Amino acid sequence: VSGRPLDDLFDALADPTRRRLLERLVHDGPHTATQLAAGSEISRQAIVKHLQALMSVDLVDCDRIGREVRYRATTEPLATVVDWLRGASASWDRRGERLRRRAT
Amino acid sequence: METDVAITRTVELDLAPDELWEMIGDGDRWADWMVDTATLDVTPGATGLVTDGEEDREVRIERVDDGERISFLWWPVGQPDQSSSVDLVIIPAQHGTVLEIVETFPNTATLSAKLATTAWPARVHVLGAVRRMLVAA
């Protein structure tokens, strides 16, 4: 994994509205922007913008069904973060083990 | 509240502190354990090159406390924006010596600090999810 997946992810999630939208899609399943805007103080247009930001880091994907666009949460980016952390972490385990072997 | 994104290891070794220091305070000895090849002097401000697996990395020594600690930045060649900092600290123990290793990721740390004041729950959510996945793995 190149770069710092955490950076992009944190950036996309820095906005509380985006976190609420993502949480809702995770907990309640796919929704249209209109459904997400219903009962919300935020306009449908603003919600679409936030959803696009989440889509840019692959936290959200969408499916077009006729004229309807339904947004859904995806979890792959978190797996990417886990891979990155696991790789960096495993490297130090390997170095520590080499050091132990050298020390004996 | 979460702390900065860092990887920490403590390695207990059956070595005297000065023996361990030879392995981290001499750039040539880095190739014995930390990387595959190393060309650098471990003096403050010095730069060098190491190969780590299939990756070539540039290194800049930031701090040297003789016999006790070194701090350096390293990054994939040509990508200084991907730098992380590493602290190696020698801690004398009752039997042998402990090497404390901390690698921190400055860009993420900076962003995390920003998030800590503006939207810290995001960090908690993401790191919490990551930790759960790591634990489950």
PDB file of C-alpha atoms in Angstrom:
ATOM      1  CA  VAL A   1       0.000   0.000   0.000  1.00  0.00           C
ATOM      2  CA  SER A   2       1.529   3.288  -1.016  1.00  0.00           C
ATOM      3  CA  GLY A   3       0.925   6.546   0.803  1.00  0.00           C
ATOM      4  CA  ARG A   4      -0.993   6.974   3.967  1.00  0.00           C
ATOM      5  CA  PRO A   5      -4.500   5.655   3.713  1.00  0.00           C
ATOM      6  CA  LEU A   6      -5.172   7.007   7.179  1.00  0.00           C
ATOM      7  CA  ASP A   7      -4.634  10.569   5.982  1.00  0.00           C
ATOM      8  CA  ASP A   8      -7.290  10.413   3.279  1.00  0.00           C
ATOM      9  CA  LEU A   9      -9.667   8.546   5.503  1.00  0.00           C
ATOM     10  CA  PHE A  10      -9.296  10.949   8.419  1.00  0.00           C
ATOM     11  CA  ASP A  11      -9.701  13.851   6.039  1.00  0.00           C
ATOM     12  CA  ALA A  12     -12.950  12.522   4.619  1.00  0.00           C
ATOM     13  CA  LEU A  13     -14.266  11.775   8.103  1.00  0.00           C
ATOM     14  CA  ALA A  14     -13.217  15.077   9.641  1.00  0.00           C
ATOM     15  CA  ASP A  15     -16.693  16.436   8.956  1.00  0.00           C
ATOM     16  CA  PRO A  16     -19.338  15.355  11.481  1.00  0.00           C
ATOM     17  CA  THR A  17     -22.081  15.372   8.841  1.00  0.00           C
ATOM     18  CA  ARG A  18     -20.132  12.868   6.762  1.00  0.00           C
ATOM     19  CA  ARG A  19     -19.655  10.638   9.777  1.00  0.00           C
ATOM     20  CA  ARG A  20     -23.390  10.721  10.516  1.00  0.00           C
ATOM     21  CA  LEU A  21     -24.206   9.916   6.887  1.00  0.00           C
ATOM     22  CA  LEU A  22     -21.743   7.023   6.851  1.00  0.00           C
ATOM     23  CA  GLU A  23     -23.043   5.691  10.157  1.00  0.00           C
ATOM     24  CA  ARG A  24     -26.578   5.814   8.841  1.00  0.00           C
ATOM     25  CA  LEU A  25     -25.629   3.919   5.678  1.00  0.00           C
ATOM     26  CA  VAL A  26     -23.737   1.334   7.742  1.00  0.00           C
ATOM     27  CA  HIS A  27     -26.563   0.826  10.240  1.00  0.00           C
ATOM     28  CA  ASP A  28     -29.643   1.291   8.065  1.00  0.00           C
ATOM     29  CA  GLY A  29     -28.426   0.119   4.666  1.00  0.00           C
ATOM     30  CA  PRO A  30     -28.592   1.867   1.255  1.00  0.00           C
ATOM     31  CA  HIS A  31     -30.503   5.153   0.954  1.00  0.00           C
ATOM     32  CA  THR A  32     -31.111   7.781  -1.688  1.00  0.00           C
ATOM     33  CA  ALA A  33     -29.958  11.356  -1.042  1.00  0.00           C
ATOM     34  CA  THR A  34     -33.603  12.400  -0.833  1.00  0.00           C
ATOM     35  CA  GLN A  35     -34.257   9.827   1.900  1.00  0.00           C
ATOM     36  CA  LEU A  36     -31.168  10.956   3.765  1.00  0.00           C
ATOM     37  CA  ALA A  37     -32.257  14.591   3.524  1.00  0.00           C
ATOM     38  CA  ALA A  38     -35.774  13.878   4.819  1.00  0.00           C
ATOM     39  CA  GLY A  39     -36.134  15.233   8.323  1.00  0.00           C
ATOM     40  CA  SER A  40     -32.634  16.659   8.152  1.00  0.00           C
ATOM     41  CA  GLU A  41     -31.668  20.318   8.436  1.00  0.00           C
ATOM     42  CA  ILE A  42     -29.211  19.808   5.588  1.00  0.00           C
ATOM     43  CA  SER A  43     -30.291  20.208   1.990  1.00  0.00           C
ATOM     44  CA  ARG A  44     -30.327  17.304  -0.418  1.00  0.00           C
ATOM     45  CA  GLN A  45     -27.732  19.135  -2.507  1.00  0.00           C
ATOM     46  CA  ALA A  46     -25.360  19.447   0.466  1.00  0.00           C
ATOM     47  CA  ILE A  47     -25.866  15.782   1.327  1.00  0.00           C
ATOM     48  CA  VAL A  48     -24.951  14.755  -2.218  1.00  0.00           C
ATOM     49  CA  LYS A  49     -21.749  16.785  -1.874  1.00  0.00           C
ATOM     50  CA  HIS A  50     -20.838  15.009   1.363  1.00  0.00           C
ATOM     51  CA  LEU A  51     -21.634  11.635  -0.191  1.00  0.00           C
ATOM     52  CA  GLN A  52     -19.325  12.466  -3.095  1.00  0.00           C
ATOM     53  CA  ALA A  53     -16.528  13.232  -0.611  1.00  0.00           C
ATOM     54  CA  LEU A  54     -17.092   9.847   1.005  1.00  0.00           C
ATOM     55  CA  MET A  55     -17.165   8.232  -2.447  1.00  0.00           C
ATOM     56  CA  SER A  56     -13.793   9.827  -3.284  1.00  0.00           C
ATOM     57  CA  VAL A  57     -12.160   7.694  -0.576  1.00  0.00           C
ATOM     58  CA  ASP A  58     -14.331   4.673  -1.378  1.00  0.00           C
ATOM     59  CA  LEU A  59     -16.201   4.734   1.898  1.00  0.00           C
ATOM     60  CA  VAL A  60     -19.450   4.999  -0.051  1.00  0.00           C
ATOM     61  CA  ASP A  61     -20.523   3.601  -3.403  1.00  0.00           C
ATOM     62  CA  CYS A  62     -23.748   4.101  -5.337  1.00  0.00           C
ATOM     63  CA  ASP A  63     -26.063   2.075  -7.537  1.00  0.00           C
ATOM     64  CA  ARG A  64     -28.330   3.564 -10.167  1.00  0.00           C
ATOM     65  CA  ILE A  65     -31.738   1.959 -10.359  1.00  0.00           C
ATOM     66  CA  GLY A  66     -33.735   3.751 -13.048  1.00  0.00           C
ATOM     67  CA  ARG A  67     -33.758   7.428 -12.077  1.00  0.00           C
ATOM     68  CA  GLU A  68     -32.861   6.627  -8.505  1.00  0.00           C
ATOM     69  CA  VAL A  69     -29.334   6.695  -7.064  1.00  0.00           C
ATOM     70  CA  ARG A  70     -28.942   4.654  -3.929  1.00  0.00           C
ATOM     71  CA  TYR A  71     -25.856   5.160  -1.779  1.00  0.00           C
ATOM     72  CA  ARG A  72     -24.322   2.391   0.309  1.00  0.00           C
ATOM     73  CA  ALA A  73     -21.396   2.130   2.727  1.00  0.00           C
ATOM     74  CA  THR A  74     -18.324   0.092   1.821  1.00  0.00           C
ATOM     75  CA  THR A  75     -15.723  -1.214   4.235  1.00  0.00           C
ATOM     76  CA  GLU A  76     -12.760  -1.928   1.913  1.00  0.00           C
ATOM     77  CA  PRO A  77     -10.851   1.264   2.850  1.00  0.00           C
ATOM     78  CA  LEU A  78     -10.727   0.146   6.462  1.00  0.00           C
ATOM     79  CA  ALA A  79      -9.216  -3.135   5.313  1.00  0.00           C
ATOM     80  CA  THR A  80      -6.591  -1.113   3.422  1.00  0.00           C
ATOM     81  CA  VAL A  81      -5.745   0.753   6.601  1.00  0.00           C
ATOM     82  CA  VAL A  82      -5.456  -2.504   8.485  1.00  0.00           C
ATOM     83  CA  ASP A  83      -3.111  -3.899   5.808  1.00  0.00           C
ATOM     84  CA  TRP A  84      -0.921  -0.811   5.991  1.00  0.00           C
ATOM     85  CA  LEU A  85      -0.704  -0.831   9.770  1.00  0.00           C
ATOM     86  CA  ARG A  86      -0.122  -4.555   9.837  1.00  0.00           C
ATOM     87  CA  GLY A  87       2.716  -4.234   7.292  1.00  0.00           C
ATOM     88  CA  ALA A  88       4.475  -1.436   9.172  1.00  0.00           C
ATOM     89  CA  SER A  89       3.984  -3.260  12.448  1.00  0.00           C
ATOM     90  CA  ALA A  90       5.230  -6.593  11.093  1.00  0.00           C
ATOM     91  CA  SER A  91       8.389  -4.906   9.809  1.00  0.00           C
ATOM     92  CA  TRP A  92       9.362  -3.927  13.352  1.00  0.00           C
ATOM     93  CA  ASP A  93       8.562  -7.410  14.633  1.00  0.00           C
ATOM     94  CA  ARG A  94      10.912  -8.776  11.982  1.00  0.00           C
ATOM     95  CA  ARG A  95      13.665  -6.270  12.863  1.00  0.00           C
ATOM     96  CA  GLY A  96      13.294  -6.993  16.575  1.00  0.00           C
ATOM     97  CA  GLU A  97      13.632 -10.698  15.889  1.00  0.00           C
ATOM     98  CA  ARG A  98      16.761 -10.143  13.791  1.00  0.00           C
ATOM     99  CA  LEU A  99      18.226  -8.054  16.596  1.00  0.00           C
ATOM    100  CA  ARG A 100      17.505 -10.798  19.125  1.00  0.00           C
ATOM    101  CA  ARG A 101      19.200 -13.366  16.930  1.00  0.00           C
ATOM    102  CA  ARG A 102      22.240 -11.107  16.506  1.00  0.00           C
ATOM    103  CA  ALA A 103      22.407 -10.522  20.239  1.00  0.00           C
ATOM    104  CA  THR A 104      22.711 -14.204  21.111  1.00  0.00           C
TER     105      THR A 104
ATOM    106  CA  MET B   1      -8.679  10.221  23.617  1.00  0.00           C
ATOM    107  CA  GLU B   2      -6.464   8.434  21.147  1.00  0.00           C
ATOM    108  CA  THR B   3      -2.797   9.192  20.869  1.00  0.00           C
ATOM    109  CA  ASP B   4      -0.914   9.857  17.643  1.00  0.00           C
ATOM    110  CA  VAL B   5      -0.556   7.061  15.139  1.00  0.00           C
ATOM    111  CA  ALA B   6       2.624   5.295  16.179  1.00  0.00           C
ATOM    112  CA  ILE B   7       4.058   1.824  16.255  1.00  0.00           C
ATOM    113  CA  THR B   8       5.889   0.930  19.446  1.00  0.00           C
ATOM    114  CA  ARG B   9       7.996  -2.105  20.234  1.00  0.00           C
ATOM    115  CA  THR B  10      10.174  -2.995  23.182  1.00  0.00           C
ATOM    116  CA  VAL B  11      12.851  -5.594  22.579  1.00  0.00           C
ATOM    117  CA  GLU B  12      14.493  -7.228  25.593  1.00  0.00           C
ATOM    118  CA  LEU B  13      18.066  -8.227  24.882  1.00  0.00           C
ATOM    119  CA  ASP B  14      20.736 -10.118  26.699  1.00  0.00           C
ATOM    120  CA  LEU B  15      23.280  -7.408  25.935  1.00  0.00           C
ATOM    121  CA  ALA B  16      25.026  -4.692  27.912  1.00  0.00           C
ATOM    122  CA  PRO B  17      23.841  -1.178  26.970  1.00  0.00           C
ATOM    123  CA  ASP B  18      27.164  -0.360  25.293  1.00  0.00           C
ATOM    124  CA  GLU B  19      26.979  -3.537  23.196  1.00  0.00           C
ATOM    125  CA  LEU B  20      23.501  -2.597  22.033  1.00  0.00           C
ATOM    126  CA  TRP B  21      24.655   0.933  21.319  1.00  0.00           C
ATOM    127  CA  GLU B  22      27.227  -0.430  18.872  1.00  0.00           C
ATOM    128  CA  MET B  23      24.379  -1.952  16.889  1.00  0.00           C
ATOM    129  CA  ILE B  24      22.394   1.260  16.585  1.00  0.00           C
ATOM    130  CA  GLY B  25      25.078   3.953  16.875  1.00  0.00           C
ATOM    131  CA  ASP B  26      27.148   2.545  14.005  1.00  0.00           C
ATOM    132  CA  GLY B  27      25.439   2.960  10.632  1.00  0.00           C
ATOM    133  CA  ASP B  28      27.163  -0.086   9.178  1.00  0.00           C
ATOM    134  CA  ARG B  29      25.664  -2.253  11.911  1.00  0.00           C
ATOM    135  CA  TRP B  30      22.123  -1.255  10.941  1.00  0.00           C
ATOM    136  CA  ALA B  31      22.438  -3.823   8.153  1.00  0.00           C
ATOM    137  CA  ASP B  32      22.865  -6.495  10.828  1.00  0.00           C
ATOM    138  CA  TRP B  33      19.268  -6.169  11.955  1.00  0.00           C
ATOM    139  CA  MET B  34      17.257  -3.103  10.975  1.00  0.00           C
ATOM    140  CA  VAL B  35      17.659  -2.987   7.198  1.00  0.00           C
ATOM    141  CA  ASP B  36      19.308  -5.008   4.450  1.00  0.00           C
ATOM    142  CA  THR B  37      21.988  -2.489   3.502  1.00  0.00           C
ATOM    143  CA  ALA B  38      22.968   0.823   5.098  1.00  0.00           C
ATOM    144  CA  THR B  39      25.245   3.655   4.025  1.00  0.00           C
ATOM    145  CA  LEU B  40      25.230   6.392   6.615  1.00  0.00           C
ATOM    146  CA  ASP B  41      26.988   8.001   9.551  1.00  0.00           C
ATOM    147  CA  VAL B  42      24.966   8.200  12.707  1.00  0.00           C
ATOM    148  CA  THR B  43      25.651  11.850  13.475  1.00  0.00           C
ATOM    149  CA  PRO B  44      23.060  14.622  13.804  1.00  0.00           C
ATOM    150  CA  GLY B  45      22.151  16.131  10.433  1.00  0.00           C
ATOM    151  CA  ALA B  46      23.786  13.338   8.436  1.00  0.00           C
ATOM    152  CA  THR B  47      21.864  11.763   5.585  1.00  0.00           C
ATOM    153  CA  GLY B  48      22.225   8.310   4.140  1.00  0.00           C
ATOM    154  CA  LEU B  49      20.603   5.509   2.220  1.00  0.00           C
ATOM    155  CA  VAL B  50      19.270   2.156   3.308  1.00  0.00           C
ATOM    156  CA  THR B  51      17.502  -0.663   1.551  1.00  0.00           C
ATOM    157  CA  ASP B  52      14.664  -2.260   3.425  1.00  0.00           C
ATOM    158  CA  GLY B  53      13.163  -5.253   1.668  1.00  0.00           C
ATOM    159  CA  GLU B  54      12.541  -4.107  -1.869  1.00  0.00           C
ATOM    160  CA  GLU B  55      12.480  -0.434  -0.905  1.00  0.00           C
ATOM    161  CA  ASP B  56      15.293   2.124  -0.951  1.00  0.00           C
ATOM    162  CA  ARG B  57      14.878   4.716   1.774  1.00  0.00           C
ATOM    163  CA  GLU B  58      16.604   7.980   2.547  1.00  0.00           C
ATOM    164  CA  VAL B  59      17.506   8.608   6.165  1.00  0.00           C
ATOM    165  CA  ARG B  60      18.271  11.804   8.031  1.00  0.00           C
ATOM    166  CA  ILE B  61      19.664  11.554  11.551  1.00  0.00           C
ATOM    167  CA  GLU B  62      17.920  14.065  13.772  1.00  0.00           C
ATOM    168  CA  ARG B  63      19.308  13.422  17.212  1.00  0.00           C
ATOM    169  CA  VAL B  64      22.023  11.363  18.835  1.00  0.00           C
ATOM    170  CA  ASP B  65      22.406  11.002  22.596  1.00  0.00           C
ATOM    171  CA  ASP B  66      25.593   9.015  22.774  1.00  0.00           C
ATOM    172  CA  GLY B  67      25.011   5.553  24.184  1.00  0.00           C
ATOM    173  CA  GLU B  68      21.342   6.221  24.891  1.00  0.00           C
ATOM    174  CA  ARG B  69      19.200   7.235  21.978  1.00  0.00           C
ATOM    175  CA  ILE B  70      18.964   8.097  18.311  1.00  0.00           C
ATOM    176  CA  SER B  71      16.142   9.694  16.363  1.00  0.00           C
ATOM    177  CA  PHE B  72      15.911   9.731  12.604  1.00  0.00           C
ATOM    178  CA  LEU B  73      13.516  10.460   9.775  1.00  0.00           C
ATOM    179  CA  TRP B  74      13.233   8.104   6.846  1.00  0.00           C
ATOM    180  CA  TRP B  75      11.206   7.966   3.681  1.00  0.00           C
ATOM    181  CA  PRO B  76      11.057   6.124   0.363  1.00  0.00           C
ATOM    182  CA  VAL B  77      13.596   7.688  -2.030  1.00  0.00           C
ATOM    183  CA  GLY B  78      12.085  10.775  -3.671  1.00  0.00           C
ATOM    184  CA  GLN B  79       9.015  10.815  -1.430  1.00  0.00           C
ATOM    185  CA  PRO B  80       9.900  12.975   1.589  1.00  0.00           C
ATOM    186  CA  ASP B  81       6.176  13.609   2.121  1.00  0.00           C
ATOM    187  CA  GLN B  82       5.991   9.959   3.169  1.00  0.00           C
ATOM    188  CA  SER B  83       8.512  10.396   5.977  1.00  0.00           C
ATOM    189  CA  SER B  84       8.103   8.839   9.369  1.00  0.00           C
ATOM    190  CA  SER B  85      10.258   9.362  12.425  1.00  0.00           C
ATOM    191  CA  VAL B  86      11.898   6.618  14.416  1.00  0.00           C
ATOM    192  CA  ASP B  87      13.201   6.833  17.975  1.00  0.00           C
ATOM    193  CA  LEU B  88      15.471   4.105  19.281  1.00  0.00           C
ATOM    194  CA  VAL B  89      16.017   4.368  23.029  1.00  0.00           C
ATOM    195  CA  ILE B  90      18.292   2.146  25.095  1.00  0.00           C
ATOM    196  CA  ILE B  91      16.935   1.400  28.565  1.00  0.00           C
ATOM    197  CA  PRO B  92      19.231  -0.487  30.943  1.00  0.00           C
ATOM    198  CA  ALA B  93      17.370  -3.321  32.667  1.00  0.00           C
ATOM    199  CA  GLN B  94      18.146  -5.519  35.645  1.00  0.00           C
ATOM    200  CA  HIS B  95      19.172  -8.327  33.301  1.00  0.00           C
ATOM    201  CA  GLY B  96      20.357  -7.044  29.947  1.00  0.00           C
ATOM    202  CA  THR B  97      18.964  -4.102  28.065  1.00  0.00           C
ATOM    203  CA  VAL B  98      15.683  -3.023  26.558  1.00  0.00           C
ATOM    204  CA  LEU B  99      15.479  -1.287  23.202  1.00  0.00           C
ATOM    205  CA  GLU B 100      12.397   0.850  22.864  1.00  0.00           C
ATOM    206  CA  ILE B 101      11.377   1.519  19.272  1.00  0.00           C
ATOM    207  CA  VAL B 102       8.768   4.113  18.341  1.00  0.00           C
ATOM    208  CA  GLU B 103       7.900   4.925  14.737  1.00  0.00           C
ATOM    209  CA  THR B 104       5.490   7.824  14.298  1.00  0.00           C
ATOM    210  CA  PHE B 105       3.904   9.105  11.146  1.00  0.00           C
ATOM    211  CA  PRO B 106       4.144  12.905  11.098  1.00  0.00           C
ATOM    212  CA  ASN B 107       1.626  13.701   8.397  1.00  0.00           C
ATOM    213  CA  THR B 108      -0.968  11.572  10.024  1.00  0.00           C
ATOM    214  CA  ALA B 109       0.055  12.874  13.417  1.00  0.00           C
ATOM    215  CA  THR B 110      -0.398  16.454  12.258  1.00  0.00           C
ATOM    216  CA  LEU B 111      -3.767  15.667  10.826  1.00  0.00           C
ATOM    217  CA  SER B 112      -4.681  13.709  13.926  1.00  0.00           C
ATOM    218  CA  ALA B 113      -3.748  16.687  16.060  1.00  0.00           C
ATOM    219  CA  LYS B 114      -5.986  18.861  13.918  1.00  0.00           C
ATOM    220  CA  LEU B 115      -8.765  16.343  14.223  1.00  0.00           C
ATOM    221  CA  ALA B 116      -8.157  16.195  17.945  1.00  0.00           C
ATOM    222  CA  THR B 117      -9.278  19.796  18.251  1.00  0.00           C
ATOM    223  CA  THR B 118     -11.860  19.968  15.484  1.00  0.00           C
ATOM    224  CA  ALA B 119     -13.407  16.554  15.134  1.00  0.00           C
ATOM    225  CA  TRP B 120     -11.718  14.083  17.398  1.00  0.00           C
ATOM    226  CA  PRO B 121     -14.529  11.517  17.305  1.00  0.00           C
ATOM    227  CA  ALA B 122     -13.527  10.720  13.709  1.00  0.00           C
ATOM    228  CA  ARG B 123     -10.160   9.515  14.919  1.00  0.00           C
ATOM    229  CA  VAL B 124     -11.757   7.478  17.644  1.00  0.00           C
ATOM    230  CA  HIS B 125     -14.195   5.939  15.194  1.00  0.00           C
ATOM    231  CA  VAL B 126     -11.614   5.062  12.569  1.00  0.00           C
ATOM    232  CA  LEU B 127      -8.928   3.898  14.973  1.00  0.00           C
ATOM    233  CA  GLY B 128     -11.490   2.040  17.017  1.00  0.00           C
ATOM    234  CA  ALA B 129     -12.668   0.213  13.915  1.00  0.00           C
ATOM    235  CA  VAL B 130      -9.087  -0.482  12.849  1.00  0.00           C
ATOM    236  CA  ARG B 131      -8.191  -1.820  16.285  1.00  0.00           C
ATOM    237  CA  ARG B 132     -11.244  -4.077  16.321  1.00  0.00           C
ATOM    238  CA  MET B 133     -10.271  -5.447  12.924  1.00  0.00           C
ATOM    239  CA  LEU B 134      -6.668  -5.961  14.053  1.00  0.00           C
ATOM    240  CA  VAL B 135      -7.801  -7.735  17.171  1.00  0.00           C
ATOM    241  CA  ALA B 136     -10.198  -9.885  15.180  1.00  0.00           C
ATOM    242  CA  ALA B 137      -7.521 -10.722  12.586  1.00  0.00           C
TER     243      ALA B 137
END
